[in-house]
PDB file of C-alpha atoms and ligand atoms in Angstrom:
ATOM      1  CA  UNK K   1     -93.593-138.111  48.740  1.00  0.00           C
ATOM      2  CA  UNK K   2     -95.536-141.724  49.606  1.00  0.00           C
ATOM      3  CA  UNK K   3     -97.947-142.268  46.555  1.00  0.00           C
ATOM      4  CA  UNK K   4    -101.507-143.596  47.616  1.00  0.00           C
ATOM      5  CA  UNK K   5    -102.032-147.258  46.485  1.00  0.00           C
ATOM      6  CA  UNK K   6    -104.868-149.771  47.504  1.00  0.00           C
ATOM      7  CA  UNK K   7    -107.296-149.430  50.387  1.00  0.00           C
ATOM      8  CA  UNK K   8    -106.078-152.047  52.910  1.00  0.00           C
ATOM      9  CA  UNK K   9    -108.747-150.855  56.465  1.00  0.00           C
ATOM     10  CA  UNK K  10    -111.783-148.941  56.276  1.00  0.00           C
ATOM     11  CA  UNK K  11    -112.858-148.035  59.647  1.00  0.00           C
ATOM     12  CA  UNK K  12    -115.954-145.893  61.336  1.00  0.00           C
ATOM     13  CA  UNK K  13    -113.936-142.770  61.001  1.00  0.00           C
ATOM     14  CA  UNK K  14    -110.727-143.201  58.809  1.00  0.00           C
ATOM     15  CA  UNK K  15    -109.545-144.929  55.751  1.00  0.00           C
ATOM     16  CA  UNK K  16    -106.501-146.566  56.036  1.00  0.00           C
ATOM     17  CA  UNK K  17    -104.720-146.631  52.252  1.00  0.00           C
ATOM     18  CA  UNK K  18    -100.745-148.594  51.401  1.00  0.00           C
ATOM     19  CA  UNK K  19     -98.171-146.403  49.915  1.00  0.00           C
ATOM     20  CA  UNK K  20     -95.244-147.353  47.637  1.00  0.00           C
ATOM     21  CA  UNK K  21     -93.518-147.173  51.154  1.00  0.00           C
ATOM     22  CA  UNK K  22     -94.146-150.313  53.138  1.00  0.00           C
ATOM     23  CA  UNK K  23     -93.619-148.610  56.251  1.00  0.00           C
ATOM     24  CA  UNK K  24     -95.534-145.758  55.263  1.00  0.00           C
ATOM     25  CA  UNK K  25     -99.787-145.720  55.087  1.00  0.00           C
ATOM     26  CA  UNK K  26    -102.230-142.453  54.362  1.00  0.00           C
ATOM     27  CA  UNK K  27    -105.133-142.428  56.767  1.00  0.00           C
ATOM     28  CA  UNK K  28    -108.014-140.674  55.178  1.00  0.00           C
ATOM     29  CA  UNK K  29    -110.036-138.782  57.430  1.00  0.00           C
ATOM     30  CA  UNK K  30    -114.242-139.392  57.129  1.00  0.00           C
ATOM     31  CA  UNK K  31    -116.824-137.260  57.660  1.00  0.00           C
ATOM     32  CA  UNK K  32    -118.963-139.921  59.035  1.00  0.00           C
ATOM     33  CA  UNK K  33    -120.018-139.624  62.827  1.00  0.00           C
ATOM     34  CA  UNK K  34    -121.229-143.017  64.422  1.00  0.00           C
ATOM     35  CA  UNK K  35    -122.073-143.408  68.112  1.00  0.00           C
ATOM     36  CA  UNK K  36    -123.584-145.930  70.127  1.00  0.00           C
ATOM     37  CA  UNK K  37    -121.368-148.536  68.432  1.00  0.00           C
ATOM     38  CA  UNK K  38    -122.950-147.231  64.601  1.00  0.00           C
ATOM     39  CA  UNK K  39    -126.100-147.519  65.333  1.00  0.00           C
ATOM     40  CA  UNK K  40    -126.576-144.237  65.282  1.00  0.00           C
ATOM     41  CA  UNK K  41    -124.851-142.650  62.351  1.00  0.00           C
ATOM     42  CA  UNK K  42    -124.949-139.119  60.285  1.00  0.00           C
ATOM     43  CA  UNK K  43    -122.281-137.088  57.697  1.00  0.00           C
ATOM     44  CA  UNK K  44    -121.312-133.676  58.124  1.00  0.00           C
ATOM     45  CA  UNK K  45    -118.807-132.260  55.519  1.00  0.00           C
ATOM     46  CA  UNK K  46    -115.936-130.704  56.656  1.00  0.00           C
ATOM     47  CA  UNK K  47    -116.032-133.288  59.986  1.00  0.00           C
ATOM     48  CA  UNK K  48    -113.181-135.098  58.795  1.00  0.00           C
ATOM     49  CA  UNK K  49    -111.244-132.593  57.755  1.00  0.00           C
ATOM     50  CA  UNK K  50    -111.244-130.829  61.291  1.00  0.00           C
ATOM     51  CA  UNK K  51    -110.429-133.823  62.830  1.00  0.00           C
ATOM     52  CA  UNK K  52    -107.240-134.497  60.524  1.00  0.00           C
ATOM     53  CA  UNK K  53    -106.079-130.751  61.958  1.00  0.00           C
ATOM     54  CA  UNK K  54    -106.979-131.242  65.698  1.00  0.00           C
ATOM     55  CA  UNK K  55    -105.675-134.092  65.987  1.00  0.00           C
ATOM     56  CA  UNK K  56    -102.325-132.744  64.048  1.00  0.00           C
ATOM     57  CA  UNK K  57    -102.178-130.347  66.316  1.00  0.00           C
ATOM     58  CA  UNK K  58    -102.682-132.695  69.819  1.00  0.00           C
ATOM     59  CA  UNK K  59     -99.691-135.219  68.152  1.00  0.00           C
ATOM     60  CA  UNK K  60     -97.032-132.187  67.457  1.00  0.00           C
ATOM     61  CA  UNK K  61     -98.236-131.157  71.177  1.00  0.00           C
ATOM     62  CA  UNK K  62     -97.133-135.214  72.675  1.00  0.00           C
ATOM     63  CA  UNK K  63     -94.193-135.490  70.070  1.00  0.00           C
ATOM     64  CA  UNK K  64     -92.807-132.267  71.589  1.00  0.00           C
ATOM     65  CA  UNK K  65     -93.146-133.289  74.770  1.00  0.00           C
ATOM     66  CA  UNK K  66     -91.670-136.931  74.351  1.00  0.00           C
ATOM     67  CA  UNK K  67     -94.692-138.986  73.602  1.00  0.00           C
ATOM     68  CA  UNK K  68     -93.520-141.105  70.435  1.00  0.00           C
ATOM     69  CA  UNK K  69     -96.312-141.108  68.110  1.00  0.00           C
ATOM     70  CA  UNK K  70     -97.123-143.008  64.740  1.00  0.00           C
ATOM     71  CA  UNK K  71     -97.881-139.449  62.647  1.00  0.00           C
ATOM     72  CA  UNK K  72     -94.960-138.752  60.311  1.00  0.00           C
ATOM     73  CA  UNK K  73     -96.894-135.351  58.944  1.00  0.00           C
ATOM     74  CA  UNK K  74    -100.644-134.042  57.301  1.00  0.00           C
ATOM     75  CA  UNK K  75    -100.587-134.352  53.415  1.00  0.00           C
ATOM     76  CA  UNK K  76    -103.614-132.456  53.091  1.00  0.00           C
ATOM     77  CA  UNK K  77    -107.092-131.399  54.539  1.00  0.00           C
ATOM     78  CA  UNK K  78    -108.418-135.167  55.121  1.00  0.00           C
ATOM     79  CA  UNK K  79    -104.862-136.574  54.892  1.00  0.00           C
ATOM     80  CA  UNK K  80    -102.449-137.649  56.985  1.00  0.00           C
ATOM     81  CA  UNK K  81     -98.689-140.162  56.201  1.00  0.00           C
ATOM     82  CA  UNK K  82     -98.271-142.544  59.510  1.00  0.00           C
ATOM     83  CA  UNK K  83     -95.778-145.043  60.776  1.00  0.00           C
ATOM     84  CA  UNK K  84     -96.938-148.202  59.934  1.00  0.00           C
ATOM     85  CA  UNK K  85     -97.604-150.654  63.036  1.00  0.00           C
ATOM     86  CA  UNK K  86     -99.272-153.407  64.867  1.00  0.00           C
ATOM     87  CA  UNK K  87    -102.158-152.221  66.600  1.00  0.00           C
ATOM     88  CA  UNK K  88    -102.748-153.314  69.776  1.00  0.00           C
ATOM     89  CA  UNK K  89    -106.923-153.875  70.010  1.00  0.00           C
ATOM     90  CA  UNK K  90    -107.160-152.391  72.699  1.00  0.00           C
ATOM     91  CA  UNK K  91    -109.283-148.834  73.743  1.00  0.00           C
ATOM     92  CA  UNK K  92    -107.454-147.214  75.910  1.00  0.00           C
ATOM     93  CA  UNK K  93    -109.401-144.887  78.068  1.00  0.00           C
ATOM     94  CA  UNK K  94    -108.316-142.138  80.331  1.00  0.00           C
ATOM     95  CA  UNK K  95    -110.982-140.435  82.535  1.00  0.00           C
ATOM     96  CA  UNK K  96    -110.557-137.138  84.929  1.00  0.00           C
ATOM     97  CA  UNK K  97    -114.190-136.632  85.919  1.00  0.00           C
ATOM     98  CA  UNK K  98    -117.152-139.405  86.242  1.00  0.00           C
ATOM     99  CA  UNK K  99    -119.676-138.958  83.141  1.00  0.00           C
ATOM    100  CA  UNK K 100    -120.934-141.553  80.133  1.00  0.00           C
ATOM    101  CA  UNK K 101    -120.325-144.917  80.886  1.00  0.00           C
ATOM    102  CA  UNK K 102    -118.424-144.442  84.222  1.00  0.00           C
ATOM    103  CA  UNK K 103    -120.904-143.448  85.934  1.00  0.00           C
ATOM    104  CA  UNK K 104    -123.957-145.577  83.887  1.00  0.00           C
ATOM    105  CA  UNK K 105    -121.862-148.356  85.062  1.00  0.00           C
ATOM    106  CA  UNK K 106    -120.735-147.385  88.779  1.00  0.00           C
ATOM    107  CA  UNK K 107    -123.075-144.943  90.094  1.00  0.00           C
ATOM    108  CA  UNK K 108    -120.802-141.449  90.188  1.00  0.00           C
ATOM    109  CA  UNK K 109    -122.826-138.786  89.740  1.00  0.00           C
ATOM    110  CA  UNK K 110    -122.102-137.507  86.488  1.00  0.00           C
ATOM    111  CA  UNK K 111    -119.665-134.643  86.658  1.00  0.00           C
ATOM    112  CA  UNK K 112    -117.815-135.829  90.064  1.00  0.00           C
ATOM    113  CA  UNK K 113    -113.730-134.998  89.541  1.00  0.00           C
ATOM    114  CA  UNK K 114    -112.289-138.176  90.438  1.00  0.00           C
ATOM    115  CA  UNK K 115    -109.342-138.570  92.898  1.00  0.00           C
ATOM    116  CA  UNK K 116    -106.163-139.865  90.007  1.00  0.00           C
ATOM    117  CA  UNK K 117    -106.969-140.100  86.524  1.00  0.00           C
ATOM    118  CA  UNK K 118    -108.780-143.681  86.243  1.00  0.00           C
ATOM    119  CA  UNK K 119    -107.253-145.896  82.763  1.00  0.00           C
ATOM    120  CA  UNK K 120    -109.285-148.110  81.642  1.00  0.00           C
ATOM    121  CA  UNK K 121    -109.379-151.035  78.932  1.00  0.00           C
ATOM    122  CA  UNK K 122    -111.708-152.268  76.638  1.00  0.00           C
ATOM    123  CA  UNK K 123    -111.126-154.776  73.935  1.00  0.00           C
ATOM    124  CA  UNK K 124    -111.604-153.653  70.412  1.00  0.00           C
ATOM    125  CA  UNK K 125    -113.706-156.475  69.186  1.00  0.00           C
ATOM    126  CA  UNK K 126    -117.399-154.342  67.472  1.00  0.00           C
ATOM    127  CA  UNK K 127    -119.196-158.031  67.993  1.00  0.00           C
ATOM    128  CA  UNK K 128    -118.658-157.767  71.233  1.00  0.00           C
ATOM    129  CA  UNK K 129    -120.030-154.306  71.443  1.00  0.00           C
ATOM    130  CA  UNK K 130    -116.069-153.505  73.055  1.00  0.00           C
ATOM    131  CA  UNK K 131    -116.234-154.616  76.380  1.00  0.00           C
ATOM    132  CA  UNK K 132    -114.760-153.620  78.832  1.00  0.00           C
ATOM    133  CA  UNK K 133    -111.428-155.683  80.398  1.00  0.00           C
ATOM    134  CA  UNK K 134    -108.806-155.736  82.940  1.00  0.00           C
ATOM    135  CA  UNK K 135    -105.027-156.196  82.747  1.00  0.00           C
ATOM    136  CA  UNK K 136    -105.553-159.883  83.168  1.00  0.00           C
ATOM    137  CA  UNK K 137    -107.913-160.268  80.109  1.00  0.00           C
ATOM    138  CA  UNK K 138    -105.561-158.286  78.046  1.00  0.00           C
ATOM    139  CA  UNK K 139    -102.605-160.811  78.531  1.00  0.00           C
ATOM    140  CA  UNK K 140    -105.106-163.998  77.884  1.00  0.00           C
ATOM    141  CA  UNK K 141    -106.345-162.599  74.582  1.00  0.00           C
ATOM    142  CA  UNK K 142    -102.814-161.818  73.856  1.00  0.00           C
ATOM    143  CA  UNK K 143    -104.091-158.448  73.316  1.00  0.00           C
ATOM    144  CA  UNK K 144    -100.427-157.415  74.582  1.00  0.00           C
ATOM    145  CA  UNK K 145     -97.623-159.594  75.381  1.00  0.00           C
ATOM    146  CA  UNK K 146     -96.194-159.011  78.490  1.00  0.00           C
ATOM    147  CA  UNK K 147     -97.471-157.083  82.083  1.00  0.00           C
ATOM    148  CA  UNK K 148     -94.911-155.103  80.811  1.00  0.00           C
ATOM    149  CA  UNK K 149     -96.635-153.854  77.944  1.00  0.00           C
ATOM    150  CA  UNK K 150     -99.825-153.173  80.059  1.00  0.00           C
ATOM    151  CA  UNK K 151     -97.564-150.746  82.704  1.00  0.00           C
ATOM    152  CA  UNK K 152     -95.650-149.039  79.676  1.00  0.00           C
ATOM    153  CA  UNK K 153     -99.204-147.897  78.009  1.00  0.00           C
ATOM    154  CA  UNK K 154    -100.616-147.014  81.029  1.00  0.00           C
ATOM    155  CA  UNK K 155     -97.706-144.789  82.059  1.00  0.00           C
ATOM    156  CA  UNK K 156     -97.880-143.496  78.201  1.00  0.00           C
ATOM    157  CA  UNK K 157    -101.732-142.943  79.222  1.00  0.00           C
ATOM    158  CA  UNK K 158    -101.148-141.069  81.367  1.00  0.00           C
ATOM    159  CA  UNK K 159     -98.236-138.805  80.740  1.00  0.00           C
ATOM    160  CA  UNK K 160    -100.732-137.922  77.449  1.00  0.00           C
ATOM    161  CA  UNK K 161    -103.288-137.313  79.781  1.00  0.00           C
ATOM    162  CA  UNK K 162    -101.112-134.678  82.028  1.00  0.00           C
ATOM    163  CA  UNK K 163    -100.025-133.033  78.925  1.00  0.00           C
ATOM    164  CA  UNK K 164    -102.775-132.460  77.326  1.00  0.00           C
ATOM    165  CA  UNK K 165    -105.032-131.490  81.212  1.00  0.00           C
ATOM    166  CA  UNK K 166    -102.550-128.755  81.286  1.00  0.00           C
ATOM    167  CA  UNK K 167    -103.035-127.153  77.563  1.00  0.00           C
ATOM    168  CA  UNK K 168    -106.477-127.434  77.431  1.00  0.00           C
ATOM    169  CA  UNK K 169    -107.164-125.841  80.650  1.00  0.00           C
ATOM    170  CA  UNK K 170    -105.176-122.648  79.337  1.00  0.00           C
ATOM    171  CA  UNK K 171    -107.137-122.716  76.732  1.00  0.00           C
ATOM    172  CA  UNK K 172    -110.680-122.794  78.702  1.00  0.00           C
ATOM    173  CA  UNK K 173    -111.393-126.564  77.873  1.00  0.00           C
ATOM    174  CA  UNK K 174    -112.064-129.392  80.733  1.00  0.00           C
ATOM    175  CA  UNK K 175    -110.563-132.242  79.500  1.00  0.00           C
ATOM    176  CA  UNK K 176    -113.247-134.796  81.005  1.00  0.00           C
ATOM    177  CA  UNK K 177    -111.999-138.207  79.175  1.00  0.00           C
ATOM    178  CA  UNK K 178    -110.679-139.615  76.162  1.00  0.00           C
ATOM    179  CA  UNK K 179    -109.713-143.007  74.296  1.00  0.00           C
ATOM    180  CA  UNK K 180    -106.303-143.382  72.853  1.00  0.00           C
ATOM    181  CA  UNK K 181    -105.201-145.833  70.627  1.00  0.00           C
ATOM    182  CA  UNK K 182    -101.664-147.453  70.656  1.00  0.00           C
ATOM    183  CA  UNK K 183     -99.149-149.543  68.320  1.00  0.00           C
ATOM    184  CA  UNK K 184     -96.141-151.521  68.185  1.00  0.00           C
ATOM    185  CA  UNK K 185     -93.781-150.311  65.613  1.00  0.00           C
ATOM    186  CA  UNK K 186     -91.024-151.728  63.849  1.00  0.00           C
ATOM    187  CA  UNK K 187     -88.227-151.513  66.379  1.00  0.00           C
ATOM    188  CA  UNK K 188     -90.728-152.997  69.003  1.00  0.00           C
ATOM    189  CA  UNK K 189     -91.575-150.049  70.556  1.00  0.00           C
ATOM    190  CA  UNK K 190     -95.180-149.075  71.966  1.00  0.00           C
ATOM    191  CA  UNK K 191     -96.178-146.118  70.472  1.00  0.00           C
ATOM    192  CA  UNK K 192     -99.504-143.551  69.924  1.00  0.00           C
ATOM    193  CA  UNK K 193    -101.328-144.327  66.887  1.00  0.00           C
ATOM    194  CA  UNK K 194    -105.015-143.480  65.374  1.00  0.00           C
ATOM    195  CA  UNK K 195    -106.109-140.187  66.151  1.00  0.00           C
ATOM    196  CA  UNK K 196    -107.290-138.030  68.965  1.00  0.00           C
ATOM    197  CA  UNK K 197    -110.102-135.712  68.010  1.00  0.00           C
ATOM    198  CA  UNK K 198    -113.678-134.057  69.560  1.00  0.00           C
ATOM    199  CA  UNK K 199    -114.692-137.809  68.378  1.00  0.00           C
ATOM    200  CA  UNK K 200    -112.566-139.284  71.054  1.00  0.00           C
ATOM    201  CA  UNK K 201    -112.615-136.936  73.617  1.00  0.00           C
ATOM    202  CA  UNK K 202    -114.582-135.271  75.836  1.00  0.00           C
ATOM    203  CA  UNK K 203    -113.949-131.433  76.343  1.00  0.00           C
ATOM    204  CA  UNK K 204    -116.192-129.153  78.675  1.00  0.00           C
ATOM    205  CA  UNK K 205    -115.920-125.529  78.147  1.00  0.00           C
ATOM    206  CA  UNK K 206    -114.991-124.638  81.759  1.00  0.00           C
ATOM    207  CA  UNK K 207    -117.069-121.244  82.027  1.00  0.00           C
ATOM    208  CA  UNK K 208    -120.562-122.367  81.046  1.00  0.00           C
ATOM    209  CA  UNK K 209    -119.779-126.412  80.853  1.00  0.00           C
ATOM    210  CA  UNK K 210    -120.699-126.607  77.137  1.00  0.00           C
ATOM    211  CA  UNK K 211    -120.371-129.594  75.973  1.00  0.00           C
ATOM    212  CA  UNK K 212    -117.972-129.123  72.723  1.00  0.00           C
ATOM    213  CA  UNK K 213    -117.096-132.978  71.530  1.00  0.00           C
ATOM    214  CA  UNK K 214    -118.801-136.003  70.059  1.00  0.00           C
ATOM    215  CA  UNK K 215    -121.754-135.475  73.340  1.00  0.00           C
ATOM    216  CA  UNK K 216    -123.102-133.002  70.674  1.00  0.00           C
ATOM    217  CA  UNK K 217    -123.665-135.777  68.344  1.00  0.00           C
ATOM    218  CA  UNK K 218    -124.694-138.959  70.421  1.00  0.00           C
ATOM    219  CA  UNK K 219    -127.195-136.432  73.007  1.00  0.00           C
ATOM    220  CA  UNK K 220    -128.222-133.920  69.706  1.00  0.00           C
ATOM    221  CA  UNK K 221    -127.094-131.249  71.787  1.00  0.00           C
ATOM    222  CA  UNK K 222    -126.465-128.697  68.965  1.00  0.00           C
ATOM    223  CA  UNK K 223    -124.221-128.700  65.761  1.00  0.00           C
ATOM    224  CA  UNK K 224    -121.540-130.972  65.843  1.00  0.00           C
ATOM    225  CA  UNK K 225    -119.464-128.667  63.573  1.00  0.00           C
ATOM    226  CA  UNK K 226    -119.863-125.869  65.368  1.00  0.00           C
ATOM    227  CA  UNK K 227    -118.543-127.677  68.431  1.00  0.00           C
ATOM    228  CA  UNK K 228    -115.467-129.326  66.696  1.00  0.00           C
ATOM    229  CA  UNK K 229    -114.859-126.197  65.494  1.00  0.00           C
ATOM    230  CA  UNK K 230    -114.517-124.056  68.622  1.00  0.00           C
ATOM    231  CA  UNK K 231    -111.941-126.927  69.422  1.00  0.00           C
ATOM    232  CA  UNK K 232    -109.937-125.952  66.754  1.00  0.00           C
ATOM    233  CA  UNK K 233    -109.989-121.933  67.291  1.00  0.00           C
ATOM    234  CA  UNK K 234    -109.279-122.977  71.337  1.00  0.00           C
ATOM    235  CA  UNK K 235    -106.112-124.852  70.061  1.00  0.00           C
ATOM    236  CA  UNK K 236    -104.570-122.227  67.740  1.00  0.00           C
ATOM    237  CA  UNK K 237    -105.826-118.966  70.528  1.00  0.00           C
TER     238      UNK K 237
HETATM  239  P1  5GP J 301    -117.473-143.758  77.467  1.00  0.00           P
HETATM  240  O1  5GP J 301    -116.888-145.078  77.863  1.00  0.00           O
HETATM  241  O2  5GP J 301    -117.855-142.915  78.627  1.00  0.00           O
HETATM  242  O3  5GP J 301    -118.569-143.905  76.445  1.00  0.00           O
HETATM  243  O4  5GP J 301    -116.304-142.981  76.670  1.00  0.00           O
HETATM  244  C1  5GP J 301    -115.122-142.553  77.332  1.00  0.00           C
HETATM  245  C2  5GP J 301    -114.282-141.737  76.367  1.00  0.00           C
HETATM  246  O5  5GP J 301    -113.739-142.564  75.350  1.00  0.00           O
HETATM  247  C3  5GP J 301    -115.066-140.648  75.610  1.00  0.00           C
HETATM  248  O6  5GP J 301    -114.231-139.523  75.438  1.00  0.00           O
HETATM  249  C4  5GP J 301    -115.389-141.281  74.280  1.00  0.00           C
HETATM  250  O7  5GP J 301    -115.507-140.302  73.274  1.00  0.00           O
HETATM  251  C5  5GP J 301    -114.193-142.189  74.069  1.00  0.00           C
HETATM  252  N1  5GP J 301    -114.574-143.423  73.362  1.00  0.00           N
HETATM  253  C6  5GP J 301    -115.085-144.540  73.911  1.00  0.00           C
HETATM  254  N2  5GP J 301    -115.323-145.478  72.973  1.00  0.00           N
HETATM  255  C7  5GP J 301    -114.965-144.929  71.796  1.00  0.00           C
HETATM  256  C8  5GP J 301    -114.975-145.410  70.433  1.00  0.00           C
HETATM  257  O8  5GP J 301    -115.355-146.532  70.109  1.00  0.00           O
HETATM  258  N3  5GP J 301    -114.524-144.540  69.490  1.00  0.00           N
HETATM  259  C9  5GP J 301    -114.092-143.281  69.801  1.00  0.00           C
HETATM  260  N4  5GP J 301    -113.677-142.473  68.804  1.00  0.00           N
HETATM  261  N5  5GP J 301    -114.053-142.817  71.064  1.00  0.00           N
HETATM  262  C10 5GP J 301    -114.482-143.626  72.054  1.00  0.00           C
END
């Protein structure tokens, strides 16, 4: 068992701690909730402990199917032991149907299905607000190395994206976008790190079009718990 040693990243959602392993950190799962880039901000207990499970769950789902992830297994309700690698600042967003800032930005009617699942970039970088890039920015701020790099997580993109369309429909749940996060490991290889949770997805219930994700939080659409919750019991139906 990895033994917790000093804090070495404290993000908006997750604390990232050494271990006596140095290939080996425990990311510690907050019950913070930030939106619009923290400016809007709130605790609910028991947030980050849902989180840790779902998004247990969703890896297990993409490890069994092929996806090479960073999670080596949950220690306990807010903990989980990870791979460590080299993040590559990048958001990595996958969208299905038009809403948030898709369509503030272009126009589509919030809602629209759109033709091929639509990856998009933006450049983790909070004082620039993350903006968003294109393949060509993301090789000039050596964000990743090679055009390689840039096809290999987009086809990782979307093969997560397929995967995951498929179980959430059977289990009632639109899976309208997300952001995935991605790393370079020791051997070189690109693989799916940080977390993928109600926070960093959007999921409509497909009956009634509930909104049952982070939308609850940034639009105060209801209680956020409740919501991440449902995820959960969807997941393990
Ligand atoms: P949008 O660009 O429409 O705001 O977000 C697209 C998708 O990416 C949504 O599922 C949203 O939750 C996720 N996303 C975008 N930016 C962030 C971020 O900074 N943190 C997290 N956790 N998710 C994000």
């Amino acid at each position: 068992m990895a033994t917790k040693k000093e804090l070495i990243y404290e993000g908006k959602g997750k604390k990232m701690w050494a271990t006596d392993d140095p290939n080996l950190l425990i990311a510690e799962f907050k019950d913070d909730l930030t939106a619009f880039n923290g400016v809007k901000k709130a605790q609910e207990a028991g947030k980050g402990a849902l989180n840790n499970t779902i998004s247990t769950q969703i890896f297990g789902l993409l490890e069994s199917k092929g996806i090479k992830t960073a999670l080596v297994e949950k220690l306990s309700d807010t903990e989980q032991l990870v791979r460590k690698c080299q993040i590559v600042p990048l958001e990595v967003i996958v969208r299905n149907v038009a809403t948030g800032s898709l369509s503030k930005r272009l126009g589509i009617k919030e809602g629209t299905n759109l033709p091929f699942a639509l990856v998009e970039f933006c450049y983790k970088n909070d004082e620039l607000g993350d903006p968003l890039i294109n393949d060509e920015h993301c090789l000039i701020l050596n964000a990743v190395k090679t055009e390689q790099d840039i096809d290999r997580i987009k086809h990782m993109a979307r093969q997560i994206n397929t995967i995951m369309y498929e179980f959430f429909e059977q289990k009632g749940l639109r899976l309208v976008d997300f952001k995935v996060e991605f790393g370079v490991d020791s051997e070189g290889s690109i693989i799916l790190a940080d977390e993928i949770s109600p926070d960093s997805c959007r999921f409509w219930d497909i009956k009634s079009g509930q909104k049952l994700d982070k939308d609850v939080f940034r639009q105060n659409l209801g209680n956020v718990k409740v919501a991440y919750e449902e995820v959960l019991r969807r997941i393990l139906s």
